[in-house]
Coordinates of C-alpha atoms and ligand atoms in Angstrom, one line a residue:
M1 CA -22.2 5.7 -9.9
N2 CA -18.9 7.8 -10.9
S3 CA -17.9 8.2 -14.6
G4 CA -14.7 7.4 -15.7
R5 CA -13.7 10.8 -15.4
D6 CA -14.5 11.0 -11.8
L7 CA -12.5 7.8 -11.5
E8 CA -9.3 9.3 -12.8
A9 CA -9.9 12.4 -10.9
I10 CA -10.1 10.2 -7.6
A11 CA -7.1 8.2 -8.8
R12 CA -5.0 11.6 -9.4
S13 CA -6.1 12.8 -6.3
L14 CA -4.5 9.4 -4.0
V15 CA -1.1 10.3 -5.6
K16 CA -1.3 14.1 -5.0
P17 CA 2.6 15.2 -4.9
G18 CA 3.9 14.8 -1.6
K19 CA 1.2 12.7 -0.2
G20 CA 1.0 9.1 0.4
I21 CA -1.8 6.2 1.2
L22 CA -1.8 4.6 4.8
A23 CA -2.0 1.1 4.8
A24 CA -4.3 -0.3 7.5
D25 CA -6.3 -3.3 6.0
E26 CA -4.4 -5.7 8.2
S27 CA -6.8 -8.9 8.0
L28 CA -7.4 -10.4 11.8
P29 CA -4.9 -13.0 11.7
T30 CA -2.2 -10.1 10.5
I31 CA -3.0 -7.4 13.2
G32 CA -3.3 -10.3 15.8
K33 CA 0.1 -11.2 15.0
R34 CA 1.3 -7.7 15.2
F35 CA -0.8 -6.9 18.6
A36 CA 0.3 -10.1 20.3
A37 CA 4.3 -9.5 19.6
L38 CA 3.5 -6.0 21.6
G39 CA 1.2 -7.8 23.9
I40 CA -2.0 -6.0 23.1
P41 CA -5.0 -8.2 23.4
S42 CA -6.8 -8.4 19.8
T43 CA -10.6 -7.7 20.1
E44 CA -12.6 -5.8 18.1
E45 CA -12.6 -2.8 20.6
T46 CA -8.9 -2.7 20.6
R47 CA -8.5 -3.0 16.5
R48 CA -11.2 0.0 16.6
A49 CA -9.7 2.1 19.5
Y50 CA -6.4 1.7 17.5
R51 CA -7.6 2.3 14.1
E52 CA -9.6 5.4 15.4
L53 CA -6.5 6.5 17.0
L54 CA -4.7 6.5 13.6
F55 CA -7.1 8.1 11.5
T56 CA -7.6 11.1 13.9
T57 CA -4.2 12.3 14.2
P58 CA -3.8 16.0 14.3
G59 CA -2.8 17.1 10.7
L60 CA -2.0 13.5 9.0
A61 CA -4.2 14.8 5.9
K62 CA -1.4 16.7 5.1
Y63 CA 0.6 13.9 4.3
I64 CA -1.7 11.1 3.6
S65 CA -4.2 11.0 0.8
G66 CA -6.5 8.1 1.4
V67 CA -6.6 5.2 3.9
I68 CA -6.7 1.4 3.0
L69 CA -9.3 -0.1 5.3
F70 CA -10.3 -3.8 6.3
D71 CA -13.5 -5.0 6.1
E72 CA -14.2 -5.3 10.3
T73 CA -13.2 -1.4 10.4
I74 CA -15.6 0.0 7.5
R75 CA -18.2 -1.1 9.7
Q76 CA -17.1 0.9 13.0
T77 CA -17.4 4.1 14.1
A78 CA -15.5 6.7 16.2
D79 CA -17.6 8.4 18.2
G80 CA -20.3 8.9 16.1
P81 CA -19.4 8.6 12.5
T82 CA -18.3 5.6 10.5
M83 CA -14.7 5.4 9.7
P84 CA -15.3 6.0 6.0
E85 CA -17.1 9.1 7.4
L86 CA -14.4 10.0 10.0
L87 CA -12.0 10.0 6.9
I88 CA -13.7 12.2 4.6
R89 CA -14.5 14.7 7.3
R90 CA -10.7 14.8 7.9
G91 CA -9.8 15.2 4.6
M92 CA -8.9 11.7 3.4
I93 CA -10.2 9.3 1.1
P94 CA -11.5 5.8 2.3
G95 CA -10.4 2.5 0.4
I96 CA -10.9 -0.8 1.1
K97 CA -8.9 -4.2 0.7
V98 CA -11.4 -6.6 -1.0
D99 CA -9.0 -9.7 -1.4
L100 CA -9.8 -12.6 1.2
G101 CA -5.9 -13.2 1.2
T102 CA -3.5 -15.5 -0.2
V103 CA -3.6 -19.6 -0.1
A104 CA -1.5 -22.3 -1.4
L105 CA -1.3 -22.5 -5.5
P106 CA -2.2 -26.2 -5.9
R107 CA 0.5 -28.3 -7.3
F108 CA 3.1 -25.5 -7.0
P109 CA 4.7 -25.7 -3.4
G110 CA 5.5 -22.5 -1.9
E111 CA 3.4 -20.2 -4.5
K112 CA 0.2 -18.9 -3.8
F113 CA -2.7 -17.3 -5.2
T114 CA -5.3 -14.6 -3.9
Q115 CA -8.9 -15.6 -2.9
G116 CA -12.2 -12.9 -3.3
I117 CA -13.6 -13.4 -6.7
D118 CA -16.5 -15.0 -6.1
G119 CA -19.0 -13.0 -4.8
L120 CA -16.9 -9.5 -5.6
R121 CA -19.4 -7.9 -7.6
E122 CA -21.8 -7.9 -4.7
R123 CA -19.3 -6.8 -2.1
L124 CA -17.9 -3.9 -4.2
G125 CA -21.6 -2.6 -4.5
E126 CA -21.6 -2.8 -0.7
Y127 CA -18.4 -1.1 -0.2
R128 CA -19.9 1.7 -2.6
R129 CA -22.6 2.3 -0.4
L130 CA -20.6 2.3 2.7
G131 CA -18.7 5.1 1.5
V132 CA -15.3 3.8 -0.1
R133 CA -13.9 5.5 -3.3
F134 CA -10.9 2.9 -3.9
T135 CA -10.0 -1.1 -3.4
K136 CA -6.9 -2.8 -3.1
W137 CA -6.5 -6.4 -4.1
R138 CA -2.7 -8.1 -3.0
A139 CA -0.9 -11.1 -5.1
V140 CA 2.2 -12.1 -4.0
I141 CA 5.1 -14.0 -6.1
S142 CA 8.1 -15.6 -4.5
I143 CA 11.2 -15.7 -5.8
G144 CA 13.3 -19.0 -5.3
D145 CA 14.7 -21.8 -7.1
G146 CA 12.4 -22.6 -10.0
Q147 CA 10.4 -19.5 -9.1
P148 CA 8.2 -17.8 -9.9
T149 CA 6.5 -20.2 -12.1
K150 CA 4.3 -18.9 -15.4
T151 CA 1.7 -20.5 -13.8
C152 CA 1.8 -18.7 -10.9
I153 CA 2.1 -15.2 -12.3
E154 CA -0.2 -15.8 -15.1
T155 CA -3.1 -17.1 -12.3
N156 CA -2.2 -13.5 -10.2
A157 CA -2.4 -11.4 -13.2
R158 CA -5.7 -12.4 -14.4
D159 CA -7.1 -12.2 -10.9
L160 CA -6.0 -8.6 -10.4
A161 CA -7.3 -7.9 -13.7
L162 CA -10.9 -9.4 -13.1
F163 CA -10.3 -7.4 -9.9
A164 CA -9.6 -4.0 -11.3
A165 CA -12.4 -4.5 -13.9
L166 CA -14.7 -5.5 -11.3
S167 CA -14.0 -2.3 -9.1
Q168 CA -14.2 0.0 -12.1
E169 CA -17.7 -1.2 -13.1
A170 CA -18.7 -0.7 -9.4
G171 CA -17.2 2.7 -9.3
L172 CA -14.0 2.4 -7.7
V173 CA -10.6 2.8 -8.3
P174 CA -8.7 -0.3 -8.0
I175 CA -4.8 -0.5 -6.6
V176 CA -3.4 -3.3 -8.1
E177 CA -1.1 -4.9 -6.3
P178 CA 1.5 -7.7 -7.3
E179 CA 4.3 -7.7 -4.3
V180 CA 7.0 -9.6 -5.1
L181 CA 8.4 -11.0 -1.7
M182 CA 11.7 -9.9 -0.1
D183 CA 12.4 -13.4 1.1
G184 CA 15.0 -15.3 -0.2
E185 CA 18.6 -15.0 -0.8
H186 CA 18.4 -13.6 -4.6
T187 CA 20.2 -10.8 -5.9
L188 CA 18.9 -7.3 -6.8
A189 CA 19.1 -8.3 -10.8
R190 CA 17.1 -11.1 -10.1
C191 CA 14.6 -9.2 -8.5
E192 CA 14.6 -6.7 -11.3
E193 CA 13.9 -9.3 -13.6
V194 CA 11.2 -11.0 -12.2
T195 CA 9.6 -7.4 -11.2
G196 CA 9.8 -6.8 -14.8
I197 CA 8.2 -10.2 -16.0
V198 CA 5.5 -10.1 -13.2
L199 CA 4.6 -6.7 -14.2
D200 CA 4.5 -7.7 -18.2
A201 CA 2.2 -10.3 -17.3
V202 CA -0.2 -7.8 -15.1
F203 CA -0.2 -5.2 -17.7
A204 CA -1.4 -7.8 -20.6
A205 CA -3.8 -8.7 -18.2
L206 CA -5.1 -5.3 -17.7
N207 CA -5.3 -4.8 -21.2
D208 CA -7.0 -7.9 -22.0
H209 CA -9.6 -7.3 -19.6
R210 CA -10.2 -3.3 -20.7
V211 CA -9.2 -2.1 -17.7
N212 CA -8.8 1.9 -17.7
L213 CA -5.2 2.5 -17.0
E214 CA -6.0 5.8 -16.4
A215 CA -8.7 5.4 -13.4
M216 CA -6.1 2.7 -11.3
L217 CA -2.9 3.1 -9.5
L218 CA -0.1 0.0 -9.3
K219 CA 1.3 -0.4 -5.9
T220 CA 4.5 -2.4 -6.0
G221 CA 7.8 -3.2 -4.3
M222 CA 10.8 -1.4 -4.8
V223 CA 13.7 -3.7 -6.5
L224 CA 15.8 -5.0 -3.5
P225 CA 17.8 -8.3 -3.2
G226 CA 16.4 -10.7 -0.9
K227 CA 16.3 -10.3 2.7
E228 CA 18.8 -13.1 3.4
Q229 CA 21.2 -12.0 0.1
A230 CA 24.5 -11.1 1.8
Q231 CA 25.3 -8.3 -0.7
Q232 CA 23.0 -5.5 0.0
S233 CA 22.4 -2.7 -2.2
A234 CA 23.0 1.0 -1.9
P235 CA 20.0 3.5 -2.2
H236 CA 20.7 4.9 -5.4
T237 CA 21.6 1.6 -6.6
L238 CA 18.3 -0.2 -6.2
A239 CA 16.6 3.3 -7.3
A240 CA 18.2 2.9 -10.4
A241 CA 16.9 -0.6 -10.5
T242 CA 13.7 0.0 -9.8
L243 CA 13.1 2.9 -11.8
R244 CA 14.5 0.7 -14.8
V245 CA 11.7 -1.3 -14.5
L246 CA 9.1 0.5 -13.9
H247 CA 10.0 2.8 -16.8
R248 CA 9.9 -0.4 -19.1
A249 CA 7.0 -2.4 -18.1
V250 CA 4.7 0.7 -16.7
P251 CA 2.4 2.5 -19.8
P252 CA 2.6 6.0 -18.7
G253 CA -1.5 6.6 -18.7
V254 CA -1.2 5.1 -15.1
P255 CA -1.5 8.2 -13.4
G256 CA 0.6 6.9 -10.3
I257 CA 3.0 4.3 -8.7
V258 CA 2.8 3.7 -4.9
F259 CA 5.5 1.6 -3.1
L260 CA 4.9 -1.0 -0.3
S261 CA 7.4 -0.9 2.7
G262 CA 7.0 -5.0 2.6
G263 CA 9.5 -6.1 6.0
Q264 CA 12.1 -3.0 5.3
T265 CA 12.5 -1.2 8.8
D266 CA 10.6 2.6 8.5
I267 CA 13.9 4.2 8.0
E268 CA 15.0 1.9 5.3
A269 CA 11.6 2.4 3.5
T270 CA 12.1 6.2 3.8
E271 CA 15.7 6.6 2.8
R272 CA 15.0 3.9 -0.5
L273 CA 11.8 6.2 -1.5
N274 CA 13.9 9.0 -1.2
A275 CA 16.4 8.0 -3.4
I276 CA 13.9 6.7 -6.0
C277 CA 12.0 9.8 -6.1
A278 CA 15.2 12.1 -6.1
T279 CA 16.1 10.2 -8.9
G280 CA 13.5 11.2 -11.5
P281 CA 12.2 12.1 -13.7
S282 CA 9.4 9.9 -14.0
L283 CA 6.3 9.2 -16.3
W284 CA 3.6 8.9 -13.6
T285 CA 3.4 10.4 -10.1
L286 CA 5.5 8.2 -7.5
G287 CA 3.9 8.0 -3.8
F288 CA 4.0 5.0 -0.8
S289 CA 1.5 3.1 0.7
F290 CA 3.2 1.7 3.2
G291 CA 1.7 -0.4 6.6
R292 CA 4.2 -1.8 8.6
A293 CA 6.9 1.5 7.7
L294 CA 4.3 4.0 8.5
Q295 CA 2.6 2.1 11.3
D296 CA 5.4 0.1 13.4
E297 CA 6.5 3.1 15.8
A298 CA 3.1 4.1 16.7
M299 CA 1.6 0.8 17.4
K300 CA 4.6 0.3 19.6
T301 CA 4.0 4.1 21.0
W302 CA 0.7 3.0 21.6
G303 CA 1.0 -0.6 23.0
G304 CA -3.0 -0.7 23.7
V305 CA -2.6 2.1 26.7
P306 CA -4.9 4.9 26.3
A307 CA -2.5 7.7 27.9
D308 CA -0.1 6.9 25.1
K309 CA -2.4 7.9 22.4
V310 CA -1.1 11.2 21.4
A311 CA 2.5 10.3 21.8
A312 CA 1.5 7.4 18.9
Q313 CA -0.3 9.9 17.1
K314 CA 3.0 12.1 16.9
A315 CA 4.7 9.1 16.0
L316 CA 2.8 8.4 12.9
L317 CA 2.4 12.0 11.8
H318 CA 6.3 12.1 12.1
R319 CA 6.6 8.9 9.6
A320 CA 4.3 10.5 7.5
R321 CA 6.2 13.6 7.2
C322 CA 9.7 12.2 6.4
N323 CA 7.9 10.0 3.8
S324 CA 6.2 12.9 2.4
F325 CA 9.4 14.9 1.9
A326 CA 11.0 11.6 0.3
V327 CA 8.2 11.5 -2.4
R328 CA 9.3 15.0 -2.9
G329 CA 13.2 13.9 -3.1
R330 CA 13.9 16.3 -0.1
Y331 CA 14.0 13.9 2.9
S332 CA 17.4 13.7 5.0
P333 CA 18.5 11.5 8.1
A334 CA 18.6 14.8 9.9
M335 CA 14.9 15.3 10.0
E336 CA 14.3 12.0 12.0
Q337 CA 15.6 14.2 15.2
I338 CA 14.0 17.2 14.8
S339 CA 10.7 18.7 15.6
A340 CA 7.7 18.9 13.5
D341 CA 8.5 22.8 13.1
G342 CA 12.2 22.2 12.7
A343 CA 11.5 19.8 9.9
E344 CA 8.9 22.3 8.1
R345 CA 11.5 24.9 8.6
L346 CA 13.9 22.6 6.6
M347 CA 12.0 22.2 3.9
R348 CA 11.3 25.7 3.2
Ligands
13P401 P1 3.9 -3.2 4.4 O1 3.8 -1.8 3.6 O2 3.9 -3.3 5.3 O3 4.1 -3.8 3.1 O4 1.8 -3.1 3.8 C1 1.5 -2.9 2.6 C2 0.4 -3.2 2.0 O5 -1.0 -3.1 2.1 C3 0.6 -4.8 2.0 O6 -0.9 -5.2 0.8

């Protein structure tokens, strides 16, 4: 079993400067949807082959500290080793999504809560034995007319805190993810306000549950106007709003904050991450934990065709590298066009 100190060290290694976390934890319905959009059949073997492709990308550990897996993947092998063993050998820390997805919150139309607390203690014990070192639980909060409600925020905050406490009990570092969704026509100011209210509730619940803040990470969205809002914001404006709310709501004991991409395009996510990180200084180490914004181009390039594996790995490495520059506030759009060597030269 890991001591509190070990957990704190793992949390800090996940947010080493210049590194981020690859979220490859799509549930079966979600990966099925993403594959279907590209005409890739979703079978146990195509999902395994795709994840193996991602994890065996040469040089990935230079930019990626850890990978969030899905339950199916953790039990699969890659030419011998299990996926968690493969990641450890390649210098990345394996983690796992442990929530069981979101469902409707009864009597609160349009709002959701996350399932998976029942039996979680036993599942965490098994995951720990299977070699993972950290966990993730995602709650979603929608902004809309009269939303989010206090009931929705508090239900989700409590479950996130219970998940975090159970993870630490099991010797695992929790990534606490309250995602404020981008859907809707709300303004940047409204997203900032809701993000603040949600984070206040989440940290109150974490404290109530005696969670060790030094041994967890926060995963949050950037503060953005809704997708349907006509008035979009420049990167420096949303960076200022994001940092304002985080400085107000996130205790300095939390070692790191990682951003999700939430449906932004990959380049938008990188540009905005760069703006946030370039604005600094911050109390915590900032990082990324992107799913779509790291994988979209790689998945499209692969398309289920084995011969396109190497090109897909290059696409993943490129995005990981651009985001690594962004967390140091040193990304520029010119990097999109140049080779790996050229980009590294530019960095020196
Ligand atoms: P996206 O970056 O695609 O939003 O995924 C991150 C994630 O892990 C959501 O839980």
